[in-house]
mmCIF file of C-alpha atoms in Angstrom:
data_model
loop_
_atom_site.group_PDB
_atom_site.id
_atom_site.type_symbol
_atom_site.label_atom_id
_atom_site.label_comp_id
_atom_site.label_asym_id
_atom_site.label_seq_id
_atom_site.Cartn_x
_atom_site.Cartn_y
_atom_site.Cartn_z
ATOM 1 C CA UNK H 1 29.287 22.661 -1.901
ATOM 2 C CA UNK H 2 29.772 19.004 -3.812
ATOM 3 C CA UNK H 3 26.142 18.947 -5.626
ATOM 4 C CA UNK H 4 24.465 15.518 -7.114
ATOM 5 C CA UNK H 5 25.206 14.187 -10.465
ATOM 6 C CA UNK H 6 22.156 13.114 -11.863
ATOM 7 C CA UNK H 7 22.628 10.814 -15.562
ATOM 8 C CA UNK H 8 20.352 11.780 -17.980
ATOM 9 C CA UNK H 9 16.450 10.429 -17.827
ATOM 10 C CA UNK H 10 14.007 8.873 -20.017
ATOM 11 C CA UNK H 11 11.583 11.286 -21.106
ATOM 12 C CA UNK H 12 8.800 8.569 -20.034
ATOM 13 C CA UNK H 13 8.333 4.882 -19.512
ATOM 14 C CA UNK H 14 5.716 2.276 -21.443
ATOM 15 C CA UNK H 15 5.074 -1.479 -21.200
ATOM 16 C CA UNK H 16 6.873 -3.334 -23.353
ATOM 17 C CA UNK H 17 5.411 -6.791 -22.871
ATOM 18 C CA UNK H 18 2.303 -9.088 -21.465
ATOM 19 C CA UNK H 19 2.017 -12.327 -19.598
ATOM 20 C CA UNK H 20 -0.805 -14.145 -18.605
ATOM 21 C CA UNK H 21 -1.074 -17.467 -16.640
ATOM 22 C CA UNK H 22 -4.294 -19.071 -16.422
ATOM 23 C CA UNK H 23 -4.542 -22.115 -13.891
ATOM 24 C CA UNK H 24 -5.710 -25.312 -16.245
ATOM 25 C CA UNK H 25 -9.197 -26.000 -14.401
ATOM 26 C CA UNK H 26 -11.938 -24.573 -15.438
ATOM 27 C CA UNK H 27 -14.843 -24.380 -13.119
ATOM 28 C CA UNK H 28 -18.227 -23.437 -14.308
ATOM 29 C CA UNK H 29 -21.289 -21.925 -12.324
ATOM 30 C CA UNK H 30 -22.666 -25.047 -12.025
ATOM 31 C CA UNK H 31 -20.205 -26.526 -9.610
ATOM 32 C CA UNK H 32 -20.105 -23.328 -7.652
ATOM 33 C CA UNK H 33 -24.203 -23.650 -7.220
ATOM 34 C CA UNK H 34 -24.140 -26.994 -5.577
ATOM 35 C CA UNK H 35 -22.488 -25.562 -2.303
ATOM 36 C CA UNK H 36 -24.625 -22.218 -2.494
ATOM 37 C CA UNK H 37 -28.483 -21.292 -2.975
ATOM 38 C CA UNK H 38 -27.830 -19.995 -6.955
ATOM 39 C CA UNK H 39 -28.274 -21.024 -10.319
ATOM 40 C CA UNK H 40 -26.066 -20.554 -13.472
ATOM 41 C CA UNK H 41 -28.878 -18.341 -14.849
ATOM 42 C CA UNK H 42 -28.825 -15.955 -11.972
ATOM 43 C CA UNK H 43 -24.685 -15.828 -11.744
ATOM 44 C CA UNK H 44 -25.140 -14.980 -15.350
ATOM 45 C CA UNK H 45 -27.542 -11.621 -14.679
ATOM 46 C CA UNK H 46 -26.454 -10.641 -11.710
ATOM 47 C CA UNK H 47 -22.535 -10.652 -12.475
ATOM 48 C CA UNK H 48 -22.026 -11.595 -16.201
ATOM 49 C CA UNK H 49 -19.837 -14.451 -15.252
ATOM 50 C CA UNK H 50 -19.970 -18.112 -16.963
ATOM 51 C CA UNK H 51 -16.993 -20.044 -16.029
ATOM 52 C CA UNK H 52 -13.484 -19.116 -13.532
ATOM 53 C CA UNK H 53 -10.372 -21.105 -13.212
ATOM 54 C CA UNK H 54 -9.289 -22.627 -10.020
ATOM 55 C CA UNK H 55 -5.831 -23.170 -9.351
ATOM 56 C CA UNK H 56 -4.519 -26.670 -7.901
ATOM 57 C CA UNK H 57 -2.049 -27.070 -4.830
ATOM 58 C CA UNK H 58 1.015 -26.728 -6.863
ATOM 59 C CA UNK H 59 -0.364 -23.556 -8.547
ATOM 60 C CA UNK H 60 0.452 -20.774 -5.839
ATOM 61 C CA UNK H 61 0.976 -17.087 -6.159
ATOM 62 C CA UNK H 62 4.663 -17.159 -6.570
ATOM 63 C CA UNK H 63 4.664 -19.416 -9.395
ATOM 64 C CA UNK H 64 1.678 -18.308 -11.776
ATOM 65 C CA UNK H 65 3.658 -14.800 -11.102
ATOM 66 C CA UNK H 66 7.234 -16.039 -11.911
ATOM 67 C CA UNK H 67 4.940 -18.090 -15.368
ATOM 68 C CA UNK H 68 3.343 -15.092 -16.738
ATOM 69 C CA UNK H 69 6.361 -12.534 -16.218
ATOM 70 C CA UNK H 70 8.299 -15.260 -17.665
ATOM 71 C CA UNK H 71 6.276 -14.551 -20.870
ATOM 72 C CA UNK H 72 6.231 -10.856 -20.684
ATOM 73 C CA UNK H 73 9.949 -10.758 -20.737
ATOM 74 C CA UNK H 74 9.978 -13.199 -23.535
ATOM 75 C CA UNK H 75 7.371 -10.571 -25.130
ATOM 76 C CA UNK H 76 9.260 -7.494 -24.831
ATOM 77 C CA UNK H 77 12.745 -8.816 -25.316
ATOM 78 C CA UNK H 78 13.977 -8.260 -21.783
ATOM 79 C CA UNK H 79 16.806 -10.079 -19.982
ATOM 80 C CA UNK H 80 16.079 -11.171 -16.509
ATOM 81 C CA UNK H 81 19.685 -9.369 -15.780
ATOM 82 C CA UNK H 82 17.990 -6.670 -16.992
ATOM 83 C CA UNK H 83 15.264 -5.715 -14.602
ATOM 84 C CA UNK H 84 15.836 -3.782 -11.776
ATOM 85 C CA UNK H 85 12.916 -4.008 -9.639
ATOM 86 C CA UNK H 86 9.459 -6.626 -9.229
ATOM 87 C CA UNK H 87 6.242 -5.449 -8.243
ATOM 88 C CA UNK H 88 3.869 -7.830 -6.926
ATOM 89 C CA UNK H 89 0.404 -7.040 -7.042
ATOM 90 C CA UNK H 90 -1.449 -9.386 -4.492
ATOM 91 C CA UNK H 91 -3.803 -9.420 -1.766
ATOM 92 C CA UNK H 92 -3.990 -13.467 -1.502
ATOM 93 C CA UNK H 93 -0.846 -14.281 -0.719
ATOM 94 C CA UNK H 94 -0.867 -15.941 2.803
ATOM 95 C CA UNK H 95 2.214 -15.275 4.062
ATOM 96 C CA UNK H 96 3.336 -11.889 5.416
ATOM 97 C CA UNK H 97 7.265 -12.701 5.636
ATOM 98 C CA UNK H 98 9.034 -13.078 3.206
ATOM 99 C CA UNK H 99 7.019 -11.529 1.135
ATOM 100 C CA UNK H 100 6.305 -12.973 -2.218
ATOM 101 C CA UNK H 101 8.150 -10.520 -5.083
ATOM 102 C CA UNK H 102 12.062 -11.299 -4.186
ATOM 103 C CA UNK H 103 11.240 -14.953 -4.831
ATOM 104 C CA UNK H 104 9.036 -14.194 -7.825
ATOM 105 C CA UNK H 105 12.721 -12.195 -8.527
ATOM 106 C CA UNK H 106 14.687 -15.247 -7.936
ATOM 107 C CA UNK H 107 12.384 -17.705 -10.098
ATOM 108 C CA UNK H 108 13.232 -15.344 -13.399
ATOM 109 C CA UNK H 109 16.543 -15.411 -13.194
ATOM 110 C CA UNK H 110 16.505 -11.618 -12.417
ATOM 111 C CA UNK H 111 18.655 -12.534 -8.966
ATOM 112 C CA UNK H 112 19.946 -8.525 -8.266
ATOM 113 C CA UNK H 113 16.734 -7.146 -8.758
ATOM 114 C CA UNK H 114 14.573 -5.429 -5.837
ATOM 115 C CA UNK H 115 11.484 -6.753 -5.010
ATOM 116 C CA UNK H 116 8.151 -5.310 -3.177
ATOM 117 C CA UNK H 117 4.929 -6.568 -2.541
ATOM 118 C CA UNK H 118 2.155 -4.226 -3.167
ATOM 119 C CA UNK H 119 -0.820 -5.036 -0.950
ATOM 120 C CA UNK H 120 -3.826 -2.606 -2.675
ATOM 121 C CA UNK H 121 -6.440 -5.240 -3.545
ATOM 122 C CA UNK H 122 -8.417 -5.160 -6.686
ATOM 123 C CA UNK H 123 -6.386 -1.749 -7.338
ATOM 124 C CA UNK H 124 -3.063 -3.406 -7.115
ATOM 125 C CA UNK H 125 -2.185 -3.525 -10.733
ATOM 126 C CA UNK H 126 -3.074 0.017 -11.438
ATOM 127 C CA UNK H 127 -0.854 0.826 -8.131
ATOM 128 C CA UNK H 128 1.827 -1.094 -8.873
ATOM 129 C CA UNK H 129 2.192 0.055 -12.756
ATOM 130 C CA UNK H 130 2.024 3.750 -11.132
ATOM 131 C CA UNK H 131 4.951 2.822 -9.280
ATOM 132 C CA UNK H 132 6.554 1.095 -11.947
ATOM 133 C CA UNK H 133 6.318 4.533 -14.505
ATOM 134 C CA UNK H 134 8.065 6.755 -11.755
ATOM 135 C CA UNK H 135 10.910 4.732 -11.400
ATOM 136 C CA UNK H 136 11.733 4.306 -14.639
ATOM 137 C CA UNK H 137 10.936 7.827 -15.820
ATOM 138 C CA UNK H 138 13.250 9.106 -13.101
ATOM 139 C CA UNK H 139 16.083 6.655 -13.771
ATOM 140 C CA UNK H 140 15.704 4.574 -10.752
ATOM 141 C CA UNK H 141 15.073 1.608 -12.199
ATOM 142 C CA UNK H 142 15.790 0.468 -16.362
ATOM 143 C CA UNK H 143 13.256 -2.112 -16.714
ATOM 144 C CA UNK H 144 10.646 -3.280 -13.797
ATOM 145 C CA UNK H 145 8.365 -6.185 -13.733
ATOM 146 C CA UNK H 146 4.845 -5.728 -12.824
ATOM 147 C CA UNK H 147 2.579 -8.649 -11.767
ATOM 148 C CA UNK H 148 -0.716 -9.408 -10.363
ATOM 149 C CA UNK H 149 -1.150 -12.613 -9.165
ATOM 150 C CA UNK H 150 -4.135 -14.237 -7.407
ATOM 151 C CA UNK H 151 -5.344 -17.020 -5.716
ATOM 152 C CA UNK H 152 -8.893 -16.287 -4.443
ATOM 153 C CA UNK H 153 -10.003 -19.863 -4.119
ATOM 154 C CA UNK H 154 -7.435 -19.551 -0.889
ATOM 155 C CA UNK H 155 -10.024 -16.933 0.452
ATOM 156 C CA UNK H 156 -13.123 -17.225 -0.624
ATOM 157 C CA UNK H 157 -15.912 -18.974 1.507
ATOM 158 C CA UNK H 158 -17.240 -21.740 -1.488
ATOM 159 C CA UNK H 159 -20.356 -21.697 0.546
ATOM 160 C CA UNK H 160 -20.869 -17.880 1.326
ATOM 161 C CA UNK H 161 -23.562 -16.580 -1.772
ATOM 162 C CA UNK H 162 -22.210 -13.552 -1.739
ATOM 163 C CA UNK H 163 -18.634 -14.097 -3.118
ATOM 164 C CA UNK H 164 -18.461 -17.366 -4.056
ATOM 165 C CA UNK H 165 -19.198 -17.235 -7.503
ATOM 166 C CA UNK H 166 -17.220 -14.219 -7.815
ATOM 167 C CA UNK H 167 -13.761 -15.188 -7.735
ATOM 168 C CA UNK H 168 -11.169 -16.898 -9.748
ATOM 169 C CA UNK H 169 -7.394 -17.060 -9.567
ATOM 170 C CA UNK H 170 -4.578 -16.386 -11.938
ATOM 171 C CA UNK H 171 -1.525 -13.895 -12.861
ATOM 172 C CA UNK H 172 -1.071 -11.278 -15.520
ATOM 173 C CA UNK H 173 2.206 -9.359 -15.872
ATOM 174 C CA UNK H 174 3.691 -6.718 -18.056
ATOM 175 C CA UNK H 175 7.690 -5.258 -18.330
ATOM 176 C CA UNK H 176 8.074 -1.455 -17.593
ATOM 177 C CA UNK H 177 10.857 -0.175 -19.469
ATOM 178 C CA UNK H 178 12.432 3.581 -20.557
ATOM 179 C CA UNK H 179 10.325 5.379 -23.778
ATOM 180 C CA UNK H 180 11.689 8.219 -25.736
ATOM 181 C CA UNK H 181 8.069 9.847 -25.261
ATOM 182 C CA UNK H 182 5.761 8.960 -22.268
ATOM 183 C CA UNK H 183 3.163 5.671 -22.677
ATOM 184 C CA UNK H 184 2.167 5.732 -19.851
ATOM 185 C CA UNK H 185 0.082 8.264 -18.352
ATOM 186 C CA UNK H 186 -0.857 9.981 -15.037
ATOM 187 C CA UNK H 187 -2.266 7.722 -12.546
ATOM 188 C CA UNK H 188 -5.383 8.969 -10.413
ATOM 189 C CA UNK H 189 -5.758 7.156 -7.396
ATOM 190 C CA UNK H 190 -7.384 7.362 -4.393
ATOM 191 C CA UNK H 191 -8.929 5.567 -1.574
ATOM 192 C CA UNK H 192 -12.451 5.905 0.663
ATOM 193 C CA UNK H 193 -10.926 3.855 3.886
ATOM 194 C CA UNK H 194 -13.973 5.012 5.901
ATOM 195 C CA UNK H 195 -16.026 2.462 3.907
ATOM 196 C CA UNK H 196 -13.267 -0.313 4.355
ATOM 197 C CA UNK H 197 -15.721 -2.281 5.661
ATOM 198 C CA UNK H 198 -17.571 -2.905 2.893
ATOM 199 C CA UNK H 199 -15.051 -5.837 1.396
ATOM 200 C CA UNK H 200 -13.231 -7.051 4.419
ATOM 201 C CA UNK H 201 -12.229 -10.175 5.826
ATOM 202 C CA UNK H 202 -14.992 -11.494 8.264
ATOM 203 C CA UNK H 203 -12.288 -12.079 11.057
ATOM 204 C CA UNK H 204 -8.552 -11.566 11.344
ATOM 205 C CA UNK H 205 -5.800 -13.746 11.426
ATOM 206 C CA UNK H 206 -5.770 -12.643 15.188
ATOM 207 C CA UNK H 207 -8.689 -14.182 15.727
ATOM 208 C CA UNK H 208 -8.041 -17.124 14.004
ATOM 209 C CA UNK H 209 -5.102 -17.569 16.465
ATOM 210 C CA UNK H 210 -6.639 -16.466 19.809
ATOM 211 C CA UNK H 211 -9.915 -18.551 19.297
ATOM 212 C CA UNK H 212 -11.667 -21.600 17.597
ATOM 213 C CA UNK H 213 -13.671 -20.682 14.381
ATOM 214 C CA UNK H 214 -13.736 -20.797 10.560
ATOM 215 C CA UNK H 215 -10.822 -19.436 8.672
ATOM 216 C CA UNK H 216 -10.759 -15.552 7.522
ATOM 217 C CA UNK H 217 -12.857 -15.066 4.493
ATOM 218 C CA UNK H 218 -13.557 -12.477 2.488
ATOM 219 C CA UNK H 219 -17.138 -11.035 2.807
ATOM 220 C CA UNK H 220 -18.615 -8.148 0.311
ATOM 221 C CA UNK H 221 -21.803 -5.995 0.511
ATOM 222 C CA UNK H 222 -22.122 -6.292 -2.582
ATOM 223 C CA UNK H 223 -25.181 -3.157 -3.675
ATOM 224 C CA UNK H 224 -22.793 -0.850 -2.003
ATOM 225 C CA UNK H 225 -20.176 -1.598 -3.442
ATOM 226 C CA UNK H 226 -21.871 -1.803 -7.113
ATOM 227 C CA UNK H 227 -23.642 1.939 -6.050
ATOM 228 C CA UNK H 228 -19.540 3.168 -5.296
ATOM 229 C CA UNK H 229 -18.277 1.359 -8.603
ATOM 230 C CA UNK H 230 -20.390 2.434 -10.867
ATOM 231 C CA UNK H 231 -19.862 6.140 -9.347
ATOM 232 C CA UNK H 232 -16.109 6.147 -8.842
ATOM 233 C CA UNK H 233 -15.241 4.309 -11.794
ATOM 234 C CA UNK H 234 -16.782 6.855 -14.224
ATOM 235 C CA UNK H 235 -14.789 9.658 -12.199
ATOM 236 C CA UNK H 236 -11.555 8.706 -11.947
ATOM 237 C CA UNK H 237 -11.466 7.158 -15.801
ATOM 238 C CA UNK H 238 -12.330 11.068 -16.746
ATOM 239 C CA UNK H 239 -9.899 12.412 -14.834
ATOM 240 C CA UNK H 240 -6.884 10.228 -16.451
ATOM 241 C CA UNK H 241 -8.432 10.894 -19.390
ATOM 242 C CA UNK H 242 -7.429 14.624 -19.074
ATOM 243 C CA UNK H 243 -4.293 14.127 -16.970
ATOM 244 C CA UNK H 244 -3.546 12.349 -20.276
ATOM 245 C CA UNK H 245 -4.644 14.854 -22.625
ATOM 246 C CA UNK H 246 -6.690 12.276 -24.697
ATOM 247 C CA UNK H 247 -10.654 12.143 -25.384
ATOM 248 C CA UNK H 248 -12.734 9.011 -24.771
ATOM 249 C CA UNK H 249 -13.168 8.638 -28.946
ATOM 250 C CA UNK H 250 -9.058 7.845 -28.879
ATOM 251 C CA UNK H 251 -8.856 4.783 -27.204
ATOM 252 C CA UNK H 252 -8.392 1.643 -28.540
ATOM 253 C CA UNK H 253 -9.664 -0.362 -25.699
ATOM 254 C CA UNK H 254 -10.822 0.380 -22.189
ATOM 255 C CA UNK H 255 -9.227 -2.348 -19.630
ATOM 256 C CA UNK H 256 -11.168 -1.971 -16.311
ATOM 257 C CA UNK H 257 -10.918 -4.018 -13.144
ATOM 258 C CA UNK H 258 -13.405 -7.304 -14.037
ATOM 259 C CA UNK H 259 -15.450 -7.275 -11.078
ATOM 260 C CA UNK H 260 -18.701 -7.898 -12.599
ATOM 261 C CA UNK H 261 -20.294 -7.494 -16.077
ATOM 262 C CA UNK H 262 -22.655 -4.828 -14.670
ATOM 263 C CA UNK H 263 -20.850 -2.616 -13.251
ATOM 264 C CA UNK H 264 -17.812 -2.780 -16.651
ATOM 265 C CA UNK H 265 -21.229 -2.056 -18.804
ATOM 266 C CA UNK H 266 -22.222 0.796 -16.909
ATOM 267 C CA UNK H 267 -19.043 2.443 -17.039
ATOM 268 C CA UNK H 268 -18.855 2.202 -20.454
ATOM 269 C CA UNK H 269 -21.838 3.753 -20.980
ATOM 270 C CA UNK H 270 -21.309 6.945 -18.837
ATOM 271 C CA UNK H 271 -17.501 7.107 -20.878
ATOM 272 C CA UNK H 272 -19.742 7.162 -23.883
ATOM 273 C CA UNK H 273 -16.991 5.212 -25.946
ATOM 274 C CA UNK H 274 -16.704 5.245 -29.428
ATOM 275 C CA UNK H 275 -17.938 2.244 -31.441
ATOM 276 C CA UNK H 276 -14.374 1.009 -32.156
ATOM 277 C CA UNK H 277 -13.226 0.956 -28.343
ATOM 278 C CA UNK H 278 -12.715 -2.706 -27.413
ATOM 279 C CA UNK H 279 -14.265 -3.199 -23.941
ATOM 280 C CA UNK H 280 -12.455 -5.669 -22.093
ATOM 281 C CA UNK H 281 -15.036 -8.466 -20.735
ATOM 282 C CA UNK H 282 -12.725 -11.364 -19.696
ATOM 283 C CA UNK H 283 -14.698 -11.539 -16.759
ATOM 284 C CA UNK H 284 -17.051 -14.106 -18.579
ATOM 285 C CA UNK H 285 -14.408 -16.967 -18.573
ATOM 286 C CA UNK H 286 -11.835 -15.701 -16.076
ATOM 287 C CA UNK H 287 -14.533 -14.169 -13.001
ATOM 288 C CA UNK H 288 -12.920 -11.681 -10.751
ATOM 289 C CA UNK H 289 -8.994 -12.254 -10.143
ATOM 290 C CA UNK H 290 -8.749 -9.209 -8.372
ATOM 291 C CA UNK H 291 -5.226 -7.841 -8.723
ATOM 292 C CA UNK H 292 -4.341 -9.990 -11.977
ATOM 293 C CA UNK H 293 -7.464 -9.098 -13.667
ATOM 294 C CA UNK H 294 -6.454 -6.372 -15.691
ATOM 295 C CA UNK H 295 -3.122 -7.910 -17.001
ATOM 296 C CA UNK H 296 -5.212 -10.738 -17.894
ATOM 297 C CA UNK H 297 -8.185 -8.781 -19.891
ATOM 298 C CA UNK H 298 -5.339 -6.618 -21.616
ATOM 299 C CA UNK H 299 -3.498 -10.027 -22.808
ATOM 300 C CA UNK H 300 -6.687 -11.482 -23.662
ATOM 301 C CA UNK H 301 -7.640 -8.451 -25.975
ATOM 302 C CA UNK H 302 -4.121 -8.745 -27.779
ATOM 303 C CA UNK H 303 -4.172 -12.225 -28.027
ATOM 304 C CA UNK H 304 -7.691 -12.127 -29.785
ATOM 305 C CA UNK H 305 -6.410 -8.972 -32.319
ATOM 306 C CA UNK H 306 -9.393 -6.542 -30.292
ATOM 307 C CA UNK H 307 -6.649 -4.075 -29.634
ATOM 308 C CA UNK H 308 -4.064 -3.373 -31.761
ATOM 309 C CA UNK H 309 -0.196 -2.625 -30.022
ATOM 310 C CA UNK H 310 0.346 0.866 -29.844
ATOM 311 C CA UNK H 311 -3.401 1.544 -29.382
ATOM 312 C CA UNK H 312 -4.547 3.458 -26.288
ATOM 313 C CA UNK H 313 -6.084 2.040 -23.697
ATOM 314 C CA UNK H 314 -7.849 2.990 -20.162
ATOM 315 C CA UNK H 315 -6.748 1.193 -17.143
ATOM 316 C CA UNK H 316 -9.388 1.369 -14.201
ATOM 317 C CA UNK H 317 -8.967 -0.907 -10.977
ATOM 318 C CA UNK H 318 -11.175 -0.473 -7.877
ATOM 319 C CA UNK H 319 -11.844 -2.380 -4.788
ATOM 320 C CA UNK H 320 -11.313 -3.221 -1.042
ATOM 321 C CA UNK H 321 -9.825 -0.277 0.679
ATOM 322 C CA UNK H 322 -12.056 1.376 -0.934
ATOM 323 C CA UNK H 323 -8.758 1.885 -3.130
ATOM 324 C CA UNK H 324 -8.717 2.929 -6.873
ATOM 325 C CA UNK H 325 -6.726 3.991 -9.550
ATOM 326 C CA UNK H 326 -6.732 4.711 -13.487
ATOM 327 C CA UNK H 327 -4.196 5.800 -16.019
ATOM 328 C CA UNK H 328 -4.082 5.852 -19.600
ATOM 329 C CA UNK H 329 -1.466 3.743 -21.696
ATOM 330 C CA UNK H 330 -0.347 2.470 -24.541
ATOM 331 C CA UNK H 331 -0.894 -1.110 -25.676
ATOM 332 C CA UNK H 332 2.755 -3.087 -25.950
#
């Protein structure tokens, strides 16, 4: 019997670069409160957030993608010929085919690559960099791109008080490549799909098709889902903790998904963090950009020297679905 012939494997995978794009306008919560019943002072308390960028037509998903992997490679040395596969991390992209990574793929350069949109919400990054580890730790894939890209404005009801001043767009990206010991931990994930309901569109595309009415929106109860955050997020960040093998006093940063000030506080309370753990807050200036928000608080925290490369540092992402995910890595 002829049996496989399997090369030899990387003992693990880690990230090797970052790459943020941030669309140029800046919109602050006073803009947002002259189509909604709000002030800047109560944006401020109730979700932390001061200011979120927009993008402008010629911003789209593709291309803040194909912009901030662009600088990850750059980061970590890769050549586009050298990647193998491109995760896209998205749930505002508007069109269902194609799908968005292959010409993401195509804009880099990185032409033979594979390319897959993963469609997991405010989880997607966590997801997607889940993905990424296994293929390169079982020698599937050498190096793999992993994006998040967002464009929330496209989704968002401007007037609707309960998301509007949420949201923000933007892309974050980091390379996946082979490590001769693991940086990238476990993932825990998991998902709570009989409380879907509690961030869902308010219609579906169906809908919009079949009958006269507004365009699909996003719409968020937003207690519950604070109540389920602030429960889940302390769970499954213990839990890749120890899949890990690490304590809460050895990280270097804790990256969660930045859905709202509150709810990132609260968590790192209950983790009871050490006093040197940066906690990622680039919710302030960026808001929520779902899928691309952790990419963008890790780069941020580099950028600004609040985590040092080769630091540890908890990755938590939660959202509609009710998906979420966590694994422990180690800063490129």
């Amino acid at each position: 019997m002829t049996r496989l012939r399997l090369p030899g494997r990387p003992a693990g995978s880690r990230i090797l670069g970052v790459g943020a794009y941030r669309p140029a306008r800046v919109v602050g919560n006073d803009e947002i409160c002259r189509r909604i019943d709000s002030s800047d002072e109560w944006i401020r308390r109730r979700s932390g957030i001061a200011s979120r960028r927009f993008a402008g037509p010629d911003e789209t998903v593709i291309g803040m993608a194909a912009e901030a992997a662009r600088k990850a490679l750059a980061q970590s040395g890769t050549q586009p010929d050298e990647v193998d596969m491109v995760l896209l991390a998205t749930m505002s992209f508007l069109e269902q085919a194609p799908t968005a990574a292959p010409r993401v793929a195509h804009l880099l350069g990185a032409r033979s690559a594979g390319g897959l949109d993963i469609s997991a919400a405010c989880s997607g990054f966590c997801y997607s960099l889940g993905l990424a580890d296994s293929l390169v730790s079982s020698g599937h894939a050498r190096n793999v791109v992993v994006v998040g890209s967002e464009k929330m404005s496209d989704i968002v009801d401007p007037t609707d008080r309960g998301t509007a001043f949420l949201f923000g767009d933007g892309a974050g990206a980091v390379v996946v490549g082979p490590s001769d010991t693991p940086g990238i931990g476990p993932v825990v994930w998991g998902s709570d799909g009989e409380n879907h309901h509690m961030i869902a569109h308010d219609r579906t595309w169906l809908d919009a098709r079949n009958a006269p009415g507004p365009w699909p929106t996003l719409r968020m109860t937003g207690p519950e889902v604070f109540r389920w955050a602030t429960r889940v997020v302390p769970e499954i960040s213990r839990q890749a903790l120890r899949k890990a093998g690490v304590e809460a006093a050895d990280l270097d940063a804790f990256v969660p998904h930045q859905a709202n000030a509150r709810i990132i506080d609260t968590a790192a309370t209950s983790l009871g963090l050490a006093p040197h753990t940066a906690v990622a807050r680039d919710i302030v200036t960026s808001g929520n950009t779902s899928a691309a928000s952790i990419p963008l608080a890790m780069d941020q925290l580099l950028s600004q020297g609040a985590a040092s490369s080769g630091g540890l540092a908890l990755l938590v992402g939660f959202g509609a679905g009710l998906a979420h995910a966590a694994q422990v890595v180690a800063l490129p």
